[in-house]
CSV table of C-alpha atoms in Angstrom, one decimal:
chain,number,residue,atom,x,y,z
B,1,THR,CA,0.1,-0.1,-0.1
B,2,TYR,CA,1.4,3.4,-1.1
B,3,ASP,CA,1.0,6.7,0.7
B,4,LEU,CA,-1.3,9.5,-1.0
B,5,LYS,CA,2.1,11.2,-2.1
B,6,SER,CA,5.3,9.8,-2.5
B,7,LYS,CA,8.6,11.7,-2.1
B,8,CYS,CA,10.9,10.9,-5.2
B,9,GLU,CA,14.6,12.0,-6.3
B,10,SER,CA,14.1,13.6,-9.8
B,11,LYS,CA,16.7,12.7,-12.5
B,12,PHE,CA,16.0,15.8,-14.3
B,13,LEU,CA,16.2,18.2,-11.4
B,14,GLN,CA,18.7,16.4,-9.3
B,15,GLU,CA,16.6,17.2,-6.2
B,16,GLU,CA,13.7,15.7,-4.1
B,17,ILE,CA,10.1,16.2,-5.2
B,18,CYS,CA,6.8,15.1,-4.2
B,19,LEU,CA,4.4,13.4,-6.4
B,20,GLU,CA,0.5,12.2,-6.1
B,21,ASN,CA,1.0,8.4,-5.5
B,22,ASN,CA,-2.0,7.4,-8.0
B,23,ILE,CA,-0.4,8.8,-11.4
B,24,LEU,CA,2.8,6.7,-10.5
B,25,LYS,CA,3.8,3.3,-11.4
B,26,PRO,CA,6.7,1.1,-9.9
B,27,LEU,CA,9.3,0.9,-12.5
B,28,LEU,CA,11.7,-2.1,-13.0
B,29,LYS,CA,15.0,-2.4,-14.5
B,30,GLY,CA,16.6,-5.9,-15.6
B,31,ALA,CA,18.7,-6.4,-12.7
B,32,GLU,CA,15.8,-5.8,-10.2
B,33,ILE,CA,13.7,-8.8,-11.4
B,34,LYS,CA,15.0,-12.1,-9.7
B,35,ARG,CA,13.6,-15.6,-10.2
B,36,TYR,CA,10.5,-16.5,-8.3
B,37,ALA,CA,10.8,-13.2,-6.2
B,38,GLN,CA,8.7,-10.3,-5.5
B,39,PRO,CA,10.5,-7.2,-7.3
B,40,LYS,CA,11.9,-4.2,-5.1
B,41,PRO,CA,11.7,-1.5,-7.8
B,42,ASN,CA,13.8,1.7,-7.0
B,43,ASN,CA,12.3,3.9,-9.6
B,44,VAL,CA,8.8,5.0,-10.3
B,45,LEU,CA,7.2,6.0,-13.6
B,46,ILE,CA,4.7,9.1,-14.1
B,47,PHE,CA,1.6,7.6,-16.1
B,48,PRO,CA,-0.8,9.7,-17.6
B,49,TYR,CA,-3.0,7.2,-18.7
B,50,SER,CA,-5.9,4.8,-17.8
B,51,THR,CA,-7.3,1.8,-19.2
B,52,ASP,CA,-11.0,0.9,-19.7
B,53,ASN,CA,-11.8,-2.4,-21.2
B,54,ASP,CA,-8.3,-2.9,-23.0
B,55,LYS,CA,-8.3,0.5,-24.2
B,56,LEU,CA,-5.8,2.9,-23.3
B,57,ILE,CA,-7.0,6.4,-22.4
B,58,SER,CA,-4.6,9.8,-22.4
B,59,PHE,CA,-5.0,12.2,-19.9
B,60,ALA,CA,-5.9,15.4,-21.2
B,61,ARG,CA,-5.0,18.5,-19.6
B,62,THR,CA,-8.0,18.5,-17.1
B,63,ASP,CA,-7.4,15.3,-16.1
B,64,MET,CA,-3.9,16.2,-15.2
B,65,LYS,CA,-5.1,19.2,-13.0
B,66,ARG,CA,-6.1,16.5,-10.8
B,67,TYR,CA,-2.7,15.7,-10.1
B,68,PRO,CA,-1.5,19.5,-9.1
B,69,LEU,CA,1.9,18.5,-7.8
B,70,THR,CA,3.0,16.1,-10.7
B,71,PHE,CA,1.7,18.6,-13.4
B,72,GLU,CA,3.9,21.3,-11.5
B,73,TYR,CA,6.8,18.9,-11.9
B,74,LEU,CA,6.2,18.7,-15.4
B,75,ASN,CA,5.6,22.1,-16.5
B,76,SER,CA,9.5,22.8,-14.6
B,77,THR,CA,10.8,19.9,-17.2
B,78,LYS,CA,8.7,21.0,-20.2
B,79,ASP,CA,11.4,22.5,-22.2
B,80,LYS,CA,13.5,19.0,-21.9
B,81,LEU,CA,9.9,17.0,-22.9
B,82,LEU,CA,9.2,19.1,-25.6
B,83,LYS,CA,12.8,18.1,-27.2
B,84,ARG,CA,11.8,14.7,-27.2
B,85,SER,CA,11.2,13.2,-31.2
B,86,ASN,CA,7.6,12.5,-32.1
B,87,VAL,CA,6.2,14.5,-29.0
B,88,ASP,CA,2.7,15.8,-29.1
B,89,THR,CA,3.4,19.5,-28.7
B,90,LYS,CA,-0.1,20.1,-27.5
B,91,ASN,CA,-0.1,17.2,-24.9
B,92,TRP,CA,3.6,17.1,-24.2
B,93,TRP,CA,3.2,15.0,-20.9
B,94,LEU,CA,2.0,12.1,-23.1
B,95,TYR,CA,4.6,9.6,-24.1
B,96,PRO,CA,5.9,9.9,-27.8
B,97,TYR,CA,6.0,6.0,-28.2
B,98,PRO,CA,3.2,4.5,-26.2
B,99,LYS,CA,3.9,0.9,-27.0
B,100,ASN,CA,2.3,-2.0,-25.2
B,101,LEU,CA,1.5,0.1,-22.2
B,102,LEU,CA,-1.8,-2.2,-21.7
B,103,ILE,CA,0.3,-5.3,-21.4
B,104,MET,CA,1.7,-3.7,-18.5
B,105,GLU,CA,-1.1,-3.8,-16.2
B,106,LYS,CA,-2.1,-7.3,-17.0
B,107,PRO,CA,-1.2,-10.4,-15.0
B,108,LYS,CA,2.2,-11.4,-16.5
B,109,ILE,CA,5.5,-13.2,-16.4
B,110,ILE,CA,8.4,-10.7,-16.0
B,111,TYR,CA,12.3,-11.7,-16.5
B,112,GLN,CA,15.7,-10.2,-17.0
B,113,VAL,CA,16.7,-10.6,-20.5
B,114,LEU,CA,20.5,-11.1,-19.9
B,115,SER,CA,21.3,-13.5,-17.1
B,116,ARG,CA,23.3,-16.6,-16.3
B,117,GLU,CA,20.1,-18.5,-15.7
B,118,GLY,CA,16.3,-18.1,-16.1
B,119,SER,CA,15.4,-15.2,-14.0
B,120,PHE,CA,11.6,-15.2,-14.2
B,121,THR,CA,8.8,-14.2,-11.7
B,122,LEU,CA,5.1,-13.3,-11.4
B,123,ASP,CA,3.5,-10.3,-11.6
B,124,GLU,CA,0.2,-11.8,-10.6
B,125,HIS,CA,-1.9,-8.4,-10.3
B,126,GLY,CA,-0.1,-6.1,-13.2
B,127,GLU,CA,1.5,-3.8,-10.8
B,128,TYR,CA,4.9,-3.6,-12.3
B,129,PHE,CA,6.4,-1.5,-15.3
B,130,TYR,CA,9.7,-2.5,-16.7
B,131,VAL,CA,12.4,-1.2,-19.0
B,132,GLY,CA,13.1,-3.2,-21.9
B,133,GLY,CA,14.9,-3.2,-25.3
B,134,GLY,CA,17.6,-5.2,-26.7
B,135,ASN,CA,19.5,-7.3,-24.3
B,136,ALA,CA,19.1,-5.0,-21.4
B,137,GLY,CA,16.2,-4.4,-19.0
B,138,GLY,CA,13.4,-6.6,-18.8
B,139,TYR,CA,10.6,-8.3,-21.0
B,140,ALA,CA,7.0,-9.7,-20.0
B,141,ILE,CA,5.1,-13.0,-20.9
B,142,THR,CA,1.2,-13.0,-20.9
B,143,THR,CA,-1.5,-15.4,-22.0
B,144,GLU,CA,-4.7,-15.0,-23.8
B,145,SER,CA,-6.4,-16.4,-20.8
B,146,ASN,CA,-4.8,-14.0,-18.2
B,147,ASP,CA,-5.2,-17.1,-16.3
B,148,ILE,CA,-2.9,-17.0,-13.1
B,149,ASN,CA,-2.6,-20.9,-13.3
B,150,GLU,CA,-1.2,-21.0,-16.8
B,151,LEU,CA,1.2,-18.2,-15.9
B,152,LYS,CA,2.3,-20.3,-12.8
B,153,PHE,CA,2.9,-23.4,-14.9
B,154,LEU,CA,4.8,-21.4,-17.5
B,155,LEU,CA,6.9,-20.0,-14.8
B,156,GLY,CA,7.9,-23.4,-13.4
B,157,ILE,CA,9.0,-24.4,-17.0
B,158,LEU,CA,11.1,-21.1,-17.7
B,159,ASN,CA,13.1,-21.4,-14.7
B,160,SER,CA,13.6,-25.0,-15.0
B,161,LYS,CA,17.5,-26.1,-15.7
B,162,LEU,CA,15.7,-27.4,-19.0
B,163,THR,CA,15.2,-23.9,-20.1
B,164,THR,CA,18.4,-22.6,-19.3
B,165,PHE,CA,20.1,-25.7,-21.2
B,166,PHE,CA,18.1,-24.7,-23.8
B,167,ILE,CA,19.0,-20.9,-24.0
B,168,SER,CA,22.6,-21.9,-23.7
B,169,LYS,CA,22.4,-23.7,-26.6
B,170,VAL,CA,20.7,-21.4,-29.0
B,171,ALA,CA,21.4,-18.0,-27.5
B,172,SER,CA,24.2,-15.7,-27.8
B,173,CYS,CA,26.5,-15.8,-24.6
B,174,PHE,CA,28.2,-12.6,-23.3
B,175,ARG,CA,31.1,-12.3,-20.9
B,176,GLY,CA,30.8,-13.6,-17.8
B,177,GLY,CA,28.5,-16.4,-18.8
B,178,TYR,CA,25.3,-14.5,-19.4
B,179,TYR,CA,23.3,-15.6,-22.2
B,180,SER,CA,20.4,-13.5,-24.0
B,181,PHE,CA,17.1,-14.6,-23.0
B,182,GLY,CA,15.4,-12.7,-25.5
B,183,LYS,CA,12.6,-13.0,-27.9
B,184,HIS,CA,14.5,-14.5,-30.8
B,185,SER,CA,16.0,-17.0,-28.3
B,186,PHE,CA,12.9,-18.6,-27.5
B,187,GLU,CA,11.8,-18.7,-31.3
B,188,HIS,CA,11.9,-22.7,-31.4
B,189,PHE,CA,11.2,-23.4,-27.7
B,190,SER,CA,8.2,-25.7,-27.3
B,191,LEU,CA,5.8,-26.5,-24.1
B,192,PRO,CA,5.0,-29.7,-23.1
B,193,SER,CA,2.0,-31.2,-24.9
B,194,SER,CA,0.5,-31.9,-21.1
B,195,ASN,CA,-2.3,-29.4,-19.6
B,196,LEU,CA,-1.1,-26.4,-18.7
B,197,ASN,CA,-3.0,-26.4,-15.6
B,198,ASN,CA,-0.7,-29.2,-14.2
B,199,LYS,CA,-1.6,-29.0,-10.0
B,200,GLU,CA,1.7,-30.6,-9.4
B,201,LEU,CA,3.8,-28.2,-10.9
B,202,ILE,CA,1.4,-25.1,-10.3
B,203,ASN,CA,1.9,-26.2,-6.3
B,204,LEU,CA,5.6,-26.5,-6.5
B,205,VAL,CA,5.8,-23.0,-8.1
B,206,ASP,CA,3.5,-21.6,-5.4
B,207,GLU,CA,5.8,-23.2,-2.7
B,208,MET,CA,8.8,-21.8,-4.5
B,209,ILE,CA,7.0,-17.9,-4.4
B,210,LYS,CA,6.3,-18.2,-0.7
B,211,LEU,CA,9.7,-19.8,0.1
B,212,ASN,CA,11.3,-16.6,-1.7
B,213,LYS,CA,9.2,-14.0,-0.2
B,214,GLU,CA,10.0,-15.5,3.4
B,215,LEU,CA,13.9,-15.6,2.3
B,216,LEU,CA,13.3,-11.8,1.3
B,217,ASN,CA,11.8,-10.8,4.7
B,218,CYS,CA,14.2,-13.2,6.6
B,219,LYS,CA,16.4,-11.2,9.3
B,220,VAL,CA,17.5,-14.6,11.0
B,221,PRO,CA,21.0,-16.1,9.8
B,222,ASN,CA,19.9,-19.6,10.7
B,223,GLN,CA,16.6,-19.3,9.2
B,224,GLU,CA,17.9,-18.2,6.1
B,225,LYS,CA,20.0,-20.9,5.7
B,226,ILE,CA,17.0,-23.4,6.0
B,227,LEU,CA,15.0,-21.4,3.6
B,228,LYS,CA,17.7,-21.7,0.9
B,229,ILE,CA,17.9,-25.2,1.5
B,230,LYS,CA,13.8,-25.4,1.3
B,231,ILE,CA,14.4,-23.4,-2.1
B,232,ARG,CA,17.2,-25.7,-3.6
B,233,LYS,CA,15.0,-28.9,-2.5
B,234,THR,CA,11.8,-27.6,-4.3
B,235,ASP,CA,13.8,-26.5,-7.0
B,236,ASP,CA,15.1,-29.9,-7.9
B,237,LYS,CA,11.6,-31.2,-7.5
B,238,ILE,CA,10.5,-28.7,-10.2
B,239,ASN,CA,13.3,-29.6,-12.5
B,240,GLN,CA,12.6,-33.5,-12.1
B,241,LEU,CA,8.9,-32.7,-13.0
B,242,VAL,CA,9.8,-30.6,-16.0
B,243,TYR,CA,11.8,-33.5,-17.1
B,244,LYS,CA,9.3,-36.0,-16.5
B,245,LEU,CA,6.7,-33.9,-18.6
B,246,TYR,CA,9.3,-33.3,-21.6
B,247,ASP,CA,9.3,-37.1,-21.6
B,248,LEU,CA,13.4,-36.9,-21.1
B,249,THR,CA,15.3,-40.1,-20.9
B,250,GLU,CA,17.6,-40.7,-18.0
B,251,ASP,CA,20.6,-40.2,-20.7
B,252,GLU,CA,19.1,-36.6,-21.8
B,253,ILE,CA,18.9,-35.5,-18.2
B,254,ARG,CA,22.2,-36.6,-17.1
B,255,ILE,CA,23.7,-34.2,-19.9
B,256,ILE,CA,21.6,-31.4,-18.7
B,257,GLU,CA,22.5,-31.7,-15.2
B,258,GLU,CA,26.2,-32.3,-16.1
B,259,SER,CA,25.9,-29.1,-18.2
B,260,ILE,CA,24.4,-26.8,-15.7
B,261,GLY,CA,25.3,-28.3,-12.6
B,262,ASN,CA,24.2,-26.8,-9.3
B,263,ASP,CA,24.6,-23.2,-10.5
B,264,SER,CA,20.8,-22.6,-11.3
């Protein structure tokens, strides 16, 4: 729960400002997205839009006046905002290229593009916006049904050793052992033929989300160690179930395990 107003550090003004919270969205950068973990964004985004039945509605000047602190701040940076390419000079507070904004507020999987392993997590309520582009920042995956269980099923598959192994064979490798988990890397990736509502996998993913949330809030070293052991064991169960869903042989599993090891 956010306060009515939020104090923020303006990158334009290099000073602390106060903005109305209900025009702000939490903004994630790639490194802030961790596997199965609830994100902790360090930035917010001014979002001068509303959504209605999958339609994006731009804020007019009368709408902006409902947020006097934010509009005052935007006016103080108006000269810089007008220098953006493709800007609407009449409604200069809007985004020049408002792409994929409706997806941001849907239930989705968000993930780091550049990573050593799958770093996918669930944004169940469509809370988070993210910075994307190329191999930097993050990406999102949605389903047509917006079904949370389908997203959890996919989350288990995507965070598995099998997916990391697949990406390591098809994607570009960068310094430090990082791979690109971008769109092109998944062009030939297929899902198992089983039902996307596999309850066993969904329950394990629920457990992983719960354990990672507990770990994030844990302040006791011994308890932290216990949680990490539980996470590792649950992760192993997910990997074994994913192998089963893909009907892998013992030899195929051994190749993946030897290649990925215990790093993921």
